[in-house]
Amino acid sequence: MQCYADLTPPTAVTSSVSLPFLSSSANNLVVAKSSILQIFTVKSVITDAVPSAAQPNPPKIQRRDRLHLSKLVLVSEFDVAGTITSLARVKSQQSKSGGELLLVSVRDAKLSLVEWDPESYSISTVSIHYYERDDLQGPPWAPALNKCDSILTVDPGSRCAALKFGARSLAILPLNQGGDDLAMDDFESEFDSQLKNRQSARQVNGDMHPGSSPSSASFVLSLLQLDPALTHPLHLAFLHEYREPTIGILSCRIARSSALLHERRDVVAYTVYTLDLDQQASTPLLSVSGLPNDVDKVIPLPSPIGGALLIGSNVLVHVGQAGKANGVAVNSLAKTSSSYPLVDWSDLDLRLEGCITEQLGTLNGDLLLVTSLGELVIIGFKLDGRSVSGMNLYQIPASNGGSLLAAPASCASSVGPARIFIGSRDADATVLGWSSRSWRQQSRRQSSMNQDTPNGTDKDEEETEDSELEDDLYMENDRDVEKQQFATISAEEFGRDLSFKVHDRLLNLGPLKDVSLVQSKLPNPSDGEDKAWDKLDLVGACGQGRSSSLVRMSPTICPLVTKRFDIAGAARLWAVHAEGSSGKVPETEFDHHNVLLVSMDPDYSEAITNAYILEGENILPLRDCEFEPEAGPTVEIGTLLGGLRIVQALKNELRSFDGGRSQSSSFGLATMRGLSTLRSWMPMNYDLVPDNAHFGLAQIIPLSDELSVAAASFVDTFVLLVGDDGRLGILRADDSGDLEEMQISDALASQKWQSGSLYDDVNDAFHLASDAEEDDLTSVLMFLLGPDGGLQVYRMPDLENPIYLAPGLGFLPPFLSVDFTVRRSNARERLMEILVADLGDKFHRSPFLILRSTEDDLIIYSPYHETKSSSSHALRFRKVDNHQVPKALRHEPSGSSRAPTSSQLRVLSDFGGQHAVFLSGRSPSFVFKALSSSPKVIDLKMDGVPSLTRIRTKACPDYIAYPGKYGRLTFAKLPLKADFSTGWAVERMYTTSTIKAFRYHEPSDRYVVGTSLKVDFKLPHDEFHPEWESETTDFLPQVDQDIIRLVDPSTWVETDLFTLENCEVVMCIENVSLETSENTHSRSHMIAVGTALIRGEDINTQGSVYVLDVIPVVPEPGCPETGWKFKALARHKDKGAVTAISQVGTEGFLIAAHGQKCMCYISVARELRGTGLCLLGDAVKGIWLVGYTEDPYHLKLFGKSARDVRVASAEFLPDGRGLCILLADADANMHILRFDPHNPKSLSGQHLLHLSSFHTGLDVSKMMLLPRSKTSWERYLAQEPADDDMQVDGLEHPEIQQQILITTNSGAISLITSLPVVATGASADSYRTLAALQSYLTSTLPHPLGLSPKAYRNVEVDMSVSGRAMLDGNVLRRWSELGKWKKAEAVARTGGQGEWEVRALLEGVLGRGLGFF
C-alpha cells in the first residue's frame, strides 16, 4: 500500500505559444512543462543597470543606467492529468474573454480546445477529442501509439487543425470562423482591426459566447488516402497565403538509412495538398522530390516570404508557393551526403539537429535559428519580386550575446517587439531581447528626410526615453521607410549590428540526473549552542552543457545563525528606524534600522518592553531616552507617514515617537498624501525632525476602558485596533503626525470583529469605488473579519458605507463573490486573523488576502475582476492552491471561544528584494511569491517561533531576529538568493560542463564531480587502415571527453582533475568504504568510478573501475583550498561497460555491473544494507533479486520479474511485513513487485509477484530509499492522550516506515510513501480512508482540459496476489481546494473521524516525513 506524490512540479519546458488569451488586447505566453500548463502575461519593467547610490540622481542623469526589461508574470497554473505534447493558437470570435482559443494536444492522441473564462478566472474546456480508440489504430503490426510522435498544426486562418498520430493517421478538426472565409492570415491587418473592434463591442455588450461551437466534429484519415506515396511521413504543417487550408508534408517512399546511403540517397519528398473539409478530400498542388535525407522539419513562413523552410541536420531548403526551391549547405557534410544542389555556407560549421526557429518580427521576414549548442543564427531571404532567390546566414558572435544559451532549445515564441521566449528541457527557459542601435538611427534619419513636415518630436524629450525603447527598430511612423530600406539588407549586415541580452529566466532543474545526501554544517537555529545538528542537504546535478550545475534543494528554509545574545525571555520583536544625533541613537540611512524593541515574556521575565541600539552585529541597551520599558508588554509596533512616526500599541494606550525621515519615496516627500502642499517646496532629503531628536516621545493616547488591544494594523496615516472583546478603535494622524481617534459608526460599533487589516491600494488593484461624496477619501482600504467569517471592506476615512460585503468568506469557497452562499450547510471555518499584503519581488507585486485559521492553516485569496466595472459585484476572489498541511497543535482549540489573539502574520516588505509574509507560532512558515509562480508556503526549519522581525543595517543587511530557545535573542540570515518558485528552496552552487555523476567525500569535505566535454574526434593512425590518413575534413564529429573534478564547497574552486582516456565516459560514481589492509582489516572512505570506453558501433565497448582516494597535500601559497588531491589506487579493466557500482556485504567489498555480467568484487545496481539482498536491473529483460554471501563469495538468484520490463531505475521498499520492489520503466510507469516465496503464484519465490502498476508521466532518473521521520501529528498522537473531541482507536507506536525519493528528467521531485495498516492511530485503515477521499475528489473537483486522473494513471492491479492500487497524492493534495462545507461532506463520505484525521494522513504522504531536510 503506497502513495505517489509530486513534491515539486516539472520545470523543463516542452512547448510554448504566444497569443492574446485573457482578452483581445492581452499579450500572453502559454507554457507547457510535461503535465503543467502555465499562463503568463508579459510585463515591461524599468530597472537600474547598476545599483543606485543612497543619494538619488535626477532622472535625466540616471537615464543611461536604466534598463527596459520584459518579465513573465504568472497568471494561472494548472496541473493536467496528462502529458502535454504541443500547443497551438486558434483565432475565434466566440470566446468568452474576446481573446483567442488554445488547442492542446496530450499524449498519446488527445486534443483539448480551451478558452479563458473571465468569470472564474480560469480556463474552460470547449471541446475534447479522443483518438485512442482501437478502431482508429492501424493494423496489428503497426507500432503502438506511444512509440510514435504526434504532430499538431493549425491552419493560419484558423479554419482547421490537424493532428498526426500513430504511424500514418491524421485527425482533422474543422474550426468554425465567423466573417469572410477568404480573409487570409497574411493579408489580415485591416481584418484584424475590424475583428478586434467587433470583439471589444461584444465584450462590452456581454455577448461573447454565441450558441454555435467554435469547432465541428472531427474526422480521421489515413495519410495514404491523401497520397499512396506517404508511406513514411516525417513532418507536416499548414502553410500561409492560401484560400483553402493547405498543408505541406515531408515524407519518403522508403525508409531512410545512413548505412544504405549509396542506395537510398535523397529519397525525401515535399508535397503540398489543399484540403476540402466539406468533402473530406484533398488535391495535390506541388511536389519537390530528391531532397536530402536529413531534412525532417517543415517551418511555414508568412508574408512577405511565403512558402516553407525545410530544415535538416546539414541543410536548409526553402520551397516557395510555386515550387521553386533554394537550398544552402551549413557544413561540409551536406555535399558528401546529398546530391541536391546547394549554395555553400559550409564555413559556418553548424549542426542543426534539434534546432528551433522563430520569426524576429522584422519587415523582411528574418528568422532566428537556435542550434542544439545554443548558437544564435540569423536567416535572411533574398527577394526577387515576391519570390525567394536565395538565403543569407549570419551567426551572432559571443560579444553580441550569441553564447547566452547554453543548452538545446525545445521551443520558441515571440512575446513582443524584439522579445523572444526560448524554452529548454536542459536549461533555464529564457526571454531574450534584441536591439540594433545603428540601424534604428539610420532609419529614423531617412524617415525624417522623406517627410514633408517635421515629425514634431522634441529632441530633449526623445533623449529622456529609456535606452531599450530607443533600441526598438520598427516604429509605426517609420514602417514604410523601413520596408524599403530593409528589403536590400542581407542577414550578415543586419545580424552584425544585432545585440542580444537576457530579460528573464524560468528555473529548470531538468534533467535531474543524480542526487546525494550531504550533512549540513549549519548550527541548530533553535538550540542555544552553536553546534551542528542532524539536518541533511539534498544536492542534485541538473542541466546539460554549459548550464549544468550542482544545486542544493530543501523543502524547508533553514536560517544561518550569525549571533546569539544573552537576553532570555524575548517574546515579540520589532526593528525600527529612528533619527538622532545626541549619541543615544546612531545615525543611519533612512532605510536602515537602528533600534530593536523587545517585548518580554511574562513567564521568563517582567512584563516590559526593552529598547536596544543596533550597532553593527551587536545590540546595546538604549538608555536616557523617552521610551519607557515599564509601560508594559507591547501588542504591536508600526510606522505612520512613511516612517515619520513610530507608534507603540499597548493594551490600554498608544504611544507615538519621532521616527525621522520619510521612507515613502526615493524622490522626496512631495508624493506623500495629505502633506504634498506642506512639503512640495522642501529638498529631497529634508529632515522633518529636530537635530536633537533621539527617539523622543511625541504623543500618548489613552484608550477607553472598554478597549483592551489585542491586535493592531498601521498604514499611511491610519491605525486600526482590535480589542480582546472584538471592539474596534480607529485613529488617524494629521499633517503634524498627531493621532486623533475617529468616530466609528453605530454599525461598526455594534458588531464584534475577529480581526482587521489595513491596506494602501495605491495601484487600485481592488478597483472599488465608494458611494460617499467625501473629498478626503484615500486609497487606504480597511478589511474587517467578522466572528462568523464574513468580510467587510471600507475605504478610509468613510466608516459609514462598506464598499464590499462578502458574508460567505467563512465557507472558504474556491471563488468568492458578494452573492456567494451555501445552502443546507453551516460548516464554516474558524478564522482567527486576516491580512491583506503585497506579495512578489522588486519587479512586480500584487495584493493577496491571507487568512489564518485556528489550526494555523493559511488560506490565500487573489482578487480579480470579472469585468472592468468598479461595482463591488465585479470584484471576486480566487483561492490560491496551498497544499502545505499545518503542523499539529499541542492543544486543540476547545470550546467556542472566538476571542481575538495577537497577530501571527507579519509583513516583510522589500526583504532581500522579496515582499513576503511570515507566520509565527507552532507552524512557522514564509509566504513567498516569485514572478513565475503562485504564492508558496514554505516551512521554517524550526519547531516554533513566537515572533520574527527583519533587521537591515550596514553590517547585517536583510537579517532576521527571533527568540530562540527559552526566548534567547538570535540573529540569523536566510537564503534569500534561493529560488522559491517550485515550493522548495533551490540554490545553484557550482556551474560547469555537463555533470554525469557526483558524490560528496565527507573526510575531505570535497565534491567529486564527473563532467563531460565535447571534443573533436579525428581518426587515429592505424597501420591496418591507411585510408584514415587521408581524412582532410575540418568538420569533425564530436565525442565525450570526461574529467573527474575535485571541488571545494567553500569557494567552489576546482582543486584537482583526473582526466579519463579519449572516448571514455563516466557511468557512475559512488562513495564506498573499502578494506585497505588484510592484516588490520582497516577501512577507508574512497571513491569508486565506473566508466565505459565507447569507440564506435563496430568496436566492442569496454569499461573500467577506478578506485580513487582524496588525500591531504601541502596547499599552494595563499590557496588553502588546494590542500587535497586525487590519488589513484586501482584500476580494473573489463570487456563490458561498468554501468553501476555499489558497496556490498560487511567486509568492505564492491559489486559492479559489467555489461551483461556481474562480478562480486566490483559493483551492483542496488543493495539493501544489512541484508545481503541486491537488485540487478536490465534495460530490456527486467529485474532480478539476488542474495550475496561472503564465505564463499557467491550471488544466488532468489527471484526475477515474470515479464520483460525495460528498467530505468529500481529500489527496495521494505514495508515491515514483506519486501517490495519498485521499478520505473522507460514508459514512465511505476511497477510494484513483492518477494513472497510462500505464495503459490511465485513458484517458490522464483517469480516476483507483480502487485500493480502506476503511470507517473515522468521519466525517472534515480530512486533513493530513505527512512520516514515522524510527522507532527504522529508525535502529537503518540504523546497526548485522547480527549472527548478526538476519539482515537487502537493507538500504537508504528514501526519505522520507509519512503522512496524520486528524481526525474523533467526536473520534478516525487515521493512514494509506504502506508502502514494502522497509521499513527488515526484510522483503522489509513489506505481505505485515503482511497475513499481520492475517489470523492476525483468525482467532485473540476479537471483541467477535461482529462481524467484515473485514466491518466492507468492503474493495473492484480487482486489474485492481494495487490492494491497505488494512491495518487496529486489528487489527494487538492483537498485544500475544497470549501469548508465540501470538506465536511468528504469526511462524512469517507467515514473518517474528522478533518484532523485527513490532515494527519496527508501530512505523512505529502513530504512531511522528510524531517531530516
mmCIF file with all atom_site columns, N, CA, C and O in Angstrom, residues 319-332:
data_model
loop_
_atom_site.group_PDB
_atom_site.id
_atom_site.type_symbol
_atom_site.label_atom_id
_atom_site.label_alt_id
_atom_site.label_comp_id
_atom_site.label_asym_id
_atom_site.label_entity_id
_atom_site.label_seq_id
_atom_site.pdbx_PDB_ins_code
_atom_site.Cartn_x
_atom_site.Cartn_y
_atom_site.Cartn_z
_atom_site.occupancy
_atom_site.B_iso_or_equiv
_atom_site.pdbx_formal_charge
_atom_site.auth_seq_id
_atom_site.auth_comp_id
_atom_site.auth_asym_id
_atom_site.auth_atom_id
_atom_site.pdbx_PDB_model_num
ATOM 1  N N  . VAL A 1 319 ? 11.194 26.300 -50.049 1.00 0.00 ? 319 VAL A N  1
ATOM 2  C CA . VAL A 1 319 ? 10.316 25.950 -51.157 1.00 0.00 ? 319 VAL A CA 1
ATOM 3  C C  . VAL A 1 319 ? 9.204  26.994 -51.221 1.00 0.00 ? 319 VAL A C  1
ATOM 4  O O  . VAL A 1 319 ? 8.441  27.151 -50.253 1.00 0.00 ? 319 VAL A O  1
ATOM 5  N N  . GLY A 1 320 ? 9.144  27.743 -52.320 1.00 0.00 ? 320 GLY A N  1
ATOM 6  C CA . GLY A 1 320 ? 8.146  28.776 -52.477 1.00 0.00 ? 320 GLY A CA 1
ATOM 7  C C  . GLY A 1 320 ? 6.792  28.219 -52.872 1.00 0.00 ? 320 GLY A C  1
ATOM 8  O O  . GLY A 1 320 ? 6.603  27.011 -53.073 1.00 0.00 ? 320 GLY A O  1
ATOM 9  N N  . GLN A 1 321 ? 5.819  29.117 -53.010 1.00 0.00 ? 321 GLN A N  1
ATOM 10 C CA . GLN A 1 321 ? 4.466  28.695 -53.360 1.00 0.00 ? 321 GLN A CA 1
ATOM 11 C C  . GLN A 1 321 ? 4.391  28.104 -54.758 1.00 0.00 ? 321 GLN A C  1
ATOM 12 O O  . GLN A 1 321 ? 3.529  27.271 -55.032 1.00 0.00 ? 321 GLN A O  1
ATOM 13 N N  . ALA A 1 322 ? 5.293  28.504 -55.605 1.00 0.00 ? 322 ALA A N  1
ATOM 14 C CA . ALA A 1 322 ? 5.295  27.971 -56.959 1.00 0.00 ? 322 ALA A CA 1
ATOM 15 C C  . ALA A 1 322 ? 6.168  26.730 -57.094 1.00 0.00 ? 322 ALA A C  1
ATOM 16 O O  . ALA A 1 322 ? 6.322  26.209 -58.200 1.00 0.00 ? 322 ALA A O  1
ATOM 17 N N  . GLY A 1 323 ? 6.766  26.273 -56.020 1.00 0.00 ? 323 GLY A N  1
ATOM 18 C CA . GLY A 1 323 ? 7.598  25.087 -56.071 1.00 0.00 ? 323 GLY A CA 1
ATOM 19 C C  . GLY A 1 323 ? 9.058  25.367 -56.294 1.00 0.00 ? 323 GLY A C  1
ATOM 20 O O  . GLY A 1 323 ? 9.854  24.427 -56.415 1.00 0.00 ? 323 GLY A O  1
ATOM 21 N N  . LYS A 1 324 ? 9.460  26.632 -56.368 1.00 0.00 ? 324 LYS A N  1
ATOM 22 C CA . LYS A 1 324 ? 10.858 26.970 -56.552 1.00 0.00 ? 324 LYS A CA 1
ATOM 23 C C  . LYS A 1 324 ? 11.610 26.710 -55.261 1.00 0.00 ? 324 LYS A C  1
ATOM 24 O O  . LYS A 1 324 ? 11.209 27.179 -54.197 1.00 0.00 ? 324 LYS A O  1
ATOM 25 N N  . ALA A 1 325 ? 12.724 25.979 -55.358 1.00 0.00 ? 325 ALA A N  1
ATOM 26 C CA . ALA A 1 325 ? 13.478 25.578 -54.174 1.00 0.00 ? 325 ALA A CA 1
ATOM 27 C C  . ALA A 1 325 ? 14.851 26.220 -54.194 1.00 0.00 ? 325 ALA A C  1
ATOM 28 O O  . ALA A 1 325 ? 15.498 26.339 -55.257 1.00 0.00 ? 325 ALA A O  1
ATOM 29 N N  . ASN A 1 326 ? 15.304 26.649 -53.011 1.00 0.00 ? 326 ASN A N  1
ATOM 30 C CA . ASN A 1 326 ? 16.642 27.193 -52.814 1.00 0.00 ? 326 ASN A CA 1
ATOM 31 C C  . ASN A 1 326 ? 17.219 26.553 -51.563 1.00 0.00 ? 326 ASN A C  1
ATOM 32 O O  . ASN A 1 326 ? 16.599 26.618 -50.485 1.00 0.00 ? 326 ASN A O  1
ATOM 33 N N  . GLY A 1 327 ? 18.374 25.945 -51.698 1.00 0.00 ? 327 GLY A N  1
ATOM 34 C CA . GLY A 1 327 ? 18.979 25.256 -50.575 1.00 0.00 ? 327 GLY A CA 1
ATOM 35 C C  . GLY A 1 327 ? 20.367 25.769 -50.273 1.00 0.00 ? 327 GLY A C  1
ATOM 36 O O  . GLY A 1 327 ? 21.082 26.268 -51.157 1.00 0.00 ? 327 GLY A O  1
ATOM 37 N N  . VAL A 1 328 ? 20.753 25.654 -49.014 1.00 0.00 ? 328 VAL A N  1
ATOM 38 C CA . VAL A 1 328 ? 22.101 26.025 -48.574 1.00 0.00 ? 328 VAL A CA 1
ATOM 39 C C  . VAL A 1 328 ? 22.651 24.890 -47.736 1.00 0.00 ? 328 VAL A C  1
ATOM 40 O O  . VAL A 1 328 ? 21.916 24.184 -47.020 1.00 0.00 ? 328 VAL A O  1
ATOM 41 N N  . ALA A 1 329 ? 23.961 24.693 -47.837 1.00 0.00 ? 329 ALA A N  1
ATOM 42 C CA . ALA A 1 329 ? 24.671 23.716 -47.023 1.00 0.00 ? 329 ALA A CA 1
ATOM 43 C C  . ALA A 1 329 ? 25.335 24.445 -45.870 1.00 0.00 ? 329 ALA A C  1
ATOM 44 O O  . ALA A 1 329 ? 26.109 25.383 -46.096 1.00 0.00 ? 329 ALA A O  1
ATOM 45 N N  . VAL A 1 330 ? 25.039 24.039 -44.630 1.00 0.00 ? 330 VAL A N  1
ATOM 46 C CA . VAL A 1 330 ? 25.559 24.737 -43.458 1.00 0.00 ? 330 VAL A CA 1
ATOM 47 C C  . VAL A 1 330 ? 26.810 24.083 -42.914 1.00 0.00 ? 330 VAL A C  1
ATOM 48 O O  . VAL A 1 330 ? 27.394 24.588 -41.951 1.00 0.00 ? 330 VAL A O  1
ATOM 49 N N  . ASN A 1 331 ? 27.233 22.957 -43.481 1.00 0.00 ? 331 ASN A N  1
ATOM 50 C CA . ASN A 1 331 ? 28.501 22.344 -43.102 1.00 0.00 ? 331 ASN A CA 1
ATOM 51 C C  . ASN A 1 331 ? 28.997 21.495 -44.266 1.00 0.00 ? 331 ASN A C  1
ATOM 52 O O  . ASN A 1 331 ? 28.295 21.305 -45.271 1.00 0.00 ? 331 ASN A O  1
ATOM 53 N N  . SER A 1 332 ? 30.192 20.989 -44.141 1.00 0.00 ? 332 SER A N  1
ATOM 54 C CA . SER A 1 332 ? 30.818 20.264 -45.252 1.00 0.00 ? 332 SER A CA 1
ATOM 55 C C  . SER A 1 332 ? 30.226 18.889 -45.473 1.00 0.00 ? 332 SER A C  1
ATOM 56 O O  . SER A 1 332 ? 30.448 18.289 -46.535 1.00 0.00 ? 332 SER A O  1
#
